[in-house]
Amino acid sequence: LDFQPDVIIYIDYPGFNLRIAEWAKKQGFKNHYYISPQVWAWKENRVRMMKQSLDALYVVLPFEKAFFEEKHDFKVHFVGHPRYDPKFLSANQLDPNKKIIALLPGSRLQEIKKILPLFVQTAASFEEYQFIVGAAPGIATEKYVPYLKNTSIKIVYNQTYNLLKNSTAALV
């Protein structure tokens, strides 16, 4: 209160920051939130409080803009992810004219064995998209390959943010 900032910028830690933003708004402070809480994945009910407490929300994943603006009538600013590598498409030999769907079958072998075959089967019905598996760092490529035979599905490691940034959708 003594400092009287022009704006408060919140980063991460939504459980704490959203409560502070609510208090700060009542005190007349402007509130900006960089890298939105993942309310699209859980605790979607927080969007109402965010709309009331925040003056600006900056999102880093393309689908987040549509989520907030179309589903919740909440205008946000898409700024891209700070770890985004603009060479992602060329580095992974992807077609820039085809939309990408990220396949995220989990980080444990039993999840991959159970989920990836279903993802591959689903992908076969959508030839207008390119599908990419976001592989778990602890799982060897050889564990994915049997499920991806005779497909054009690619595997990427340590690029989940870039994959999601470039993706139209994700199967999780």
C-alpha positions as a Python dict, from the first residue, in 0.01 Angstrom:
ca = {
    (1, 'L'): (0, 0, 0),
    (2, 'D'): (287, 238, 78),
    (3, 'F'): (464, 171, -251),
    (4, 'Q'): (155, 235, -471),
    (5, 'P'): (275, 51, -786),
    (6, 'D'): (136, 149, -1127),
    (7, 'V'): (61, -216, -1196),
    (8, 'I'): (114, -550, -1024),
    (9, 'I'): (234, -832, -1249),
    (10, 'Y'): (163, -1184, -1128),
    (11, 'I'): (359, -1486, -1250),
    (12, 'D'): (267, -1844, -1167),
    (13, 'Y'): (143, -1961, -825),
    (14, 'P'): (-230, -1901, -890),
    (15, 'G'): (-350, -2022, -550),
    (16, 'F'): (-173, -1730, -385),
    (17, 'N'): (-161, -1475, -668),
    (18, 'L'): (-531, -1482, -755),
    (19, 'R'): (-621, -1408, -392),
    (20, 'I'): (-374, -1119, -383),
    (21, 'A'): (-509, -991, -718),
    (22, 'E'): (-861, -993, -577),
    (23, 'W'): (-746, -791, -274),
    (24, 'A'): (-533, -555, -488),
    (25, 'K'): (-823, -483, -723),
    (26, 'K'): (-1035, -375, -425),
    (27, 'Q'): (-750, -139, -329),
    (28, 'G'): (-759, 15, -677),
    (29, 'F'): (-442, -143, -819),
    (30, 'K'): (-411, -256, -1180),
    (31, 'N'): (-343, -628, -1209),
    (32, 'H'): (-171, -807, -1496),
    (33, 'Y'): (-106, -1181, -1504),
    (34, 'Y'): (172, -1325, -1719),
    (35, 'I'): (140, -1692, -1815),
    (36, 'S'): (-216, -1776, -1728),
    (37, 'P'): (-301, -2034, -1466),
    (38, 'Q'): (-392, -2357, -1646),
    (39, 'V'): (-762, -2319, -1572),
    (40, 'W'): (-838, -2493, -1903),
    (41, 'A'): (-700, -2813, -1746),
    (42, 'W'): (-841, -2777, -1395),
    (43, 'K'): (-1023, -2531, -1170),
    (44, 'E'): (-1203, -2362, -1460),
    (45, 'N'): (-1424, -2191, -1203),
    (46, 'R'): (-1131, -1953, -1137),
    (47, 'V'): (-1201, -1774, -1467),
    (48, 'R'): (-1485, -1573, -1311),
    (49, 'M'): (-1253, -1440, -1039),
    (50, 'M'): (-980, -1373, -1297),
    (51, 'K'): (-1219, -1166, -1510),
    (52, 'Q'): (-1315, -958, -1207),
    (53, 'S'): (-964, -913, -1065),
    (54, 'L'): (-733, -885, -1367),
    (55, 'D'): (-693, -591, -1600),
    (56, 'A'): (-482, -793, -1845),
    (57, 'L'): (-401, -1160, -1893),
    (58, 'Y'): (-109, -1274, -2109),
    (59, 'V'): (-130, -1629, -2242),
    (60, 'V'): (152, -1834, -2393),
    (61, 'L'): (-29, -2118, -2570),
    (62, 'P'): (-239, -2049, -2882),
    (63, 'F'): (-543, -2248, -2770),
    (64, 'E'): (-560, -2047, -2446),
    (65, 'K'): (-662, -1734, -2637),
    (66, 'A'): (-962, -1913, -2788),
    (67, 'F'): (-1043, -2078, -2454),
    (68, 'F'): (-1069, -1747, -2271),
    (69, 'E'): (-1216, -1533, -2546),
    (70, 'E'): (-1464, -1774, -2703),
    (71, 'K'): (-1566, -1983, -2405),
    (72, 'H'): (-1548, -1717, -2132),
    (73, 'D'): (-1577, -1382, -2313),
    (74, 'F'): (-1248, -1275, -2155),
    (75, 'K'): (-1014, -1081, -2386),
    (76, 'V'): (-653, -1189, -2340),
    (77, 'H'): (-320, -1117, -2504),
    (78, 'F'): (-140, -1403, -2678),
    (79, 'V'): (234, -1341, -2635),
    (80, 'G'): (380, -1683, -2712),
    (81, 'H'): (590, -1896, -2486),
    (82, 'P'): (927, -1753, -2377),
    (83, 'R'): (1097, -2085, -2449),
    (84, 'Y'): (947, -2111, -2797),
    (85, 'D'): (1197, -2206, -3066),
    (86, 'P'): (1087, -2052, -3398),
    (87, 'K'): (1279, -2323, -3581),
    (88, 'F'): (1060, -2598, -3431),
    (89, 'L'): (878, -2679, -3757),
    (90, 'S'): (1187, -2703, -3975),
    (91, 'A'): (1396, -2876, -3707),
    (92, 'N'): (1135, -3152, -3686),
    (93, 'Q'): (1066, -3166, -4060),
    (94, 'L'): (704, -3060, -4019),
    (95, 'D'): (474, -2923, -4287),
    (96, 'P'): (407, -2554, -4206),
    (97, 'N'): (79, -2576, -4399),
    (98, 'K'): (-71, -2857, -4190),
    (99, 'K'): (-206, -2808, -3841),
    (100, 'I'): (-42, -3005, -3563),
    (101, 'I'): (-210, -3214, -3297),
    (102, 'A'): (9, -3301, -3001),
    (103, 'L'): (-15, -3654, -2865),
    (104, 'L'): (80, -3668, -2498),
    (105, 'P'): (35, -4030, -2387),
    (106, 'G'): (191, -3986, -2044),
    (107, 'S'): (527, -4032, -1881),
    (108, 'R'): (498, -4389, -1758),
    (109, 'L'): (540, -4695, -1977),
    (110, 'Q'): (205, -4847, -1876),
    (111, 'E'): (27, -4524, -1977),
    (112, 'I'): (201, -4522, -2315),
    (113, 'K'): (114, -4887, -2380),
    (114, 'K'): (-251, -4822, -2298),
    (115, 'I'): (-306, -4475, -2448),
    (116, 'L'): (-76, -4444, -2750),
    (117, 'P'): (-247, -4716, -2960),
    (118, 'L'): (-578, -4533, -2921),
    (119, 'F'): (-414, -4201, -3018),
    (120, 'V'): (-261, -4363, -3329),
    (121, 'Q'): (-596, -4512, -3426),
    (122, 'T'): (-762, -4173, -3386),
    (123, 'A'): (-490, -3998, -3588),
    (124, 'A'): (-555, -4228, -3885),
    (125, 'S'): (-897, -4066, -3926),
    (126, 'F'): (-758, -3713, -3960),
    (127, 'E'): (-517, -3705, -4254),
    (128, 'E'): (-544, -3325, -4283),
    (129, 'Y'): (-343, -3290, -3959),
    (130, 'Q'): (7, -3389, -3859),
    (131, 'F'): (44, -3568, -3528),
    (132, 'I'): (346, -3554, -3301),
    (133, 'V'): (416, -3751, -2986),
    (134, 'G'): (560, -3543, -2704),
    (135, 'A'): (782, -3815, -2561),
    (136, 'A'): (867, -3848, -2195),
    (137, 'P'): (1239, -3793, -2129),
    (138, 'G'): (1277, -4118, -1937),
    (139, 'I'): (1120, -4337, -2206),
    (140, 'A'): (1342, -4466, -2489),
    (141, 'T'): (1234, -4410, -2850),
    (142, 'E'): (1220, -4788, -2901),
    (143, 'K'): (923, -4803, -2663),
    (144, 'Y'): (721, -4572, -2894),
    (145, 'V'): (824, -4713, -3231),
    (146, 'P'): (609, -5031, -3231),
    (147, 'Y'): (294, -4819, -3202),
    (148, 'L'): (398, -4577, -3476),
    (149, 'K'): (490, -4825, -3753),
    (150, 'N'): (334, -4737, -4089),
    (151, 'T'): (236, -4390, -3971),
    (152, 'S'): (377, -4045, -4035),
    (153, 'I'): (361, -3961, -3664),
    (154, 'K'): (683, -3809, -3538),
    (155, 'I'): (835, -3814, -3190),
    (156, 'V'): (992, -3515, -3015),
    (157, 'Y'): (1177, -3504, -2685),
    (158, 'N'): (1222, -3207, -2451),
    (159, 'Q'): (1003, -2984, -2668),
    (160, 'T'): (661, -3004, -2504),
    (161, 'Y'): (623, -2625, -2486),
    (162, 'N'): (719, -2581, -2850),
    (163, 'L'): (493, -2867, -2948),
    (164, 'L'): (196, -2717, -2763),
    (165, 'K'): (277, -2369, -2891),
    (166, 'N'): (257, -2494, -3249),
    (167, 'S'): (-39, -2728, -3195),
    (168, 'T'): (-401, -2672, -3276),
    (169, 'A'): (-505, -2926, -3014),
    (170, 'A'): (-363, -3191, -2783),
    (171, 'L'): (-472, -3541, -2691),
    (172, 'V'): (-372, -3606, -2333),
}
